[in-house]
PDB file of C-alpha atoms in Angstrom:
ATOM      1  CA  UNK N   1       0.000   0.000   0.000  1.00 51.00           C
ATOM      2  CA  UNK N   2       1.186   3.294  -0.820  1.00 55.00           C
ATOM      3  CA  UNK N   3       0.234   6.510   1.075  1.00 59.00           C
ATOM      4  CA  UNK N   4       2.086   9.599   0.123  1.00 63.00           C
ATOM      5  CA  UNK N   5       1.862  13.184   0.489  1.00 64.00           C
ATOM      6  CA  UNK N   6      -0.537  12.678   3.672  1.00 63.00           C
ATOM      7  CA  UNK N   7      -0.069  14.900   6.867  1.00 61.00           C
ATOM      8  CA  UNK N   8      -1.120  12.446   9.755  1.00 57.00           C
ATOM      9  CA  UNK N   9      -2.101  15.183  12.982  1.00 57.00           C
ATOM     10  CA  UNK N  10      -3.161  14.534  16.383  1.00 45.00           C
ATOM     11  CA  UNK N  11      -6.561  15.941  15.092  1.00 48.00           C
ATOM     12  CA  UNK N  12      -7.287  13.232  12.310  1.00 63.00           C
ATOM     13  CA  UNK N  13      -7.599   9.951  14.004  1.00 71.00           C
ATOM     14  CA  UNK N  14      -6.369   6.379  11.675  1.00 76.00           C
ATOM     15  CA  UNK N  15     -10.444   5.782  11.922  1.00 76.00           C
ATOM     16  CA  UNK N  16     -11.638   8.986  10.150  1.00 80.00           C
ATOM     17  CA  UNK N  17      -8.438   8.376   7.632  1.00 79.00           C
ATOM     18  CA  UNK N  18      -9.645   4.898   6.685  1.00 80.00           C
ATOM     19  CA  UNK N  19     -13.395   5.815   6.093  1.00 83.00           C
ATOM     20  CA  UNK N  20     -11.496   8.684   3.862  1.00 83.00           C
ATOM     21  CA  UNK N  21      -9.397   6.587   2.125  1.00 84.00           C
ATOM     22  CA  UNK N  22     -12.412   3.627   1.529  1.00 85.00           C
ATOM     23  CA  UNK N  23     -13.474   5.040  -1.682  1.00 85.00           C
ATOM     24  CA  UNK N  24      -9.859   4.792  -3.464  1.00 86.00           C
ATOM     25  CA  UNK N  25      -8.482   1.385  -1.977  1.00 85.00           C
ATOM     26  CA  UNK N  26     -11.509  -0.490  -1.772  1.00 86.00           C
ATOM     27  CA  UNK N  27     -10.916  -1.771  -5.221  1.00 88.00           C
ATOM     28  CA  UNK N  28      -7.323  -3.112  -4.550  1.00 89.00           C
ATOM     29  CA  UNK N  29      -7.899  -4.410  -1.255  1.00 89.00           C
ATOM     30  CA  UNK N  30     -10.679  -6.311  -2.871  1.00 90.00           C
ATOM     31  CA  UNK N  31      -8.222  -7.458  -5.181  1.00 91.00           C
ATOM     32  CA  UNK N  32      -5.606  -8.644  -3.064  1.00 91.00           C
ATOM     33  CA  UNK N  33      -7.850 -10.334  -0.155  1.00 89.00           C
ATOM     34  CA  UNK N  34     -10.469 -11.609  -2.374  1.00 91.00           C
ATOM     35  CA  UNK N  35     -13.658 -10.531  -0.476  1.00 89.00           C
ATOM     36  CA  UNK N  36     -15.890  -7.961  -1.136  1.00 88.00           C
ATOM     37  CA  UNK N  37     -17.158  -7.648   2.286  1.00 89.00           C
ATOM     38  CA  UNK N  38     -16.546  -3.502   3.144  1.00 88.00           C
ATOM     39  CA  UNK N  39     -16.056  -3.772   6.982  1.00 88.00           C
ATOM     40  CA  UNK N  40     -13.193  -6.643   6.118  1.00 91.00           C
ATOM     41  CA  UNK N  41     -11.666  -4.457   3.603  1.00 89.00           C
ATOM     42  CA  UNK N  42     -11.738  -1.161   6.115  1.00 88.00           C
ATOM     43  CA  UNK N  43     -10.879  -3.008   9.081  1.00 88.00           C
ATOM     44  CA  UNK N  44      -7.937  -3.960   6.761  1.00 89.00           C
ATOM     45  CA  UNK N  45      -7.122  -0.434   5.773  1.00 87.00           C
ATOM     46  CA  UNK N  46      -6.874   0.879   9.603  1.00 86.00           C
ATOM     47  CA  UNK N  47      -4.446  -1.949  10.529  1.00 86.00           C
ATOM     48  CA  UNK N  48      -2.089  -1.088   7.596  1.00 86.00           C
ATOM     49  CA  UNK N  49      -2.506   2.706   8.548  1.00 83.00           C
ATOM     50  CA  UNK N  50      -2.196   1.441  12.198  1.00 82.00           C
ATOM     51  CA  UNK N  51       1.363  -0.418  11.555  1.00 83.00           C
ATOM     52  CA  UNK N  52       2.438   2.366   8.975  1.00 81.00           C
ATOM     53  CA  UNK N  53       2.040   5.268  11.226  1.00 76.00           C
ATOM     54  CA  UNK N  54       3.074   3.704  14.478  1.00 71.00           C
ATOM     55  CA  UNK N  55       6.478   2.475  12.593  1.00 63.00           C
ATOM     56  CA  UNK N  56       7.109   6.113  11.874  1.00 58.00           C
ATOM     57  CA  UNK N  57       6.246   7.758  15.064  1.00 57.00           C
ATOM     58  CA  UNK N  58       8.615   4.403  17.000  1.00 58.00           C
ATOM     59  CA  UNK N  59      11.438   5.575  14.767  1.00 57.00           C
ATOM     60  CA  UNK N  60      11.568   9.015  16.595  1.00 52.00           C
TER      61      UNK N  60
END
């Protein structure tokens, strides 16, 4: 997954980024996991934002 150009603030929580980002990964998670169940595919989407963002901040 590939998230660039994305300012992640105290204000925007991983929650309100994944129902944000829905729309434009749906397609590829469905892709990749083979389901096209939406609460597996965003509960998918906040764990990778989850490990992405908490890498970063544990690098610090």
């Amino acid at each position: 997954m590939v998230i660039d150009n994305i300012v992640f603030s105290e204000e925007m929580s991983a929650a309100t980024l994944t129902v944000a980002m829905l729309p434009y990964l749906s397609f590829e998670y469905e892709k990749a996991y083979n389901t096209a169940d939406l609460l597996e595919i965003a509960v998918r989407i906040y764990n990778d934002i989850l490990d992405r963002f908490s890498g970063v901040n544990s690098q610090k």
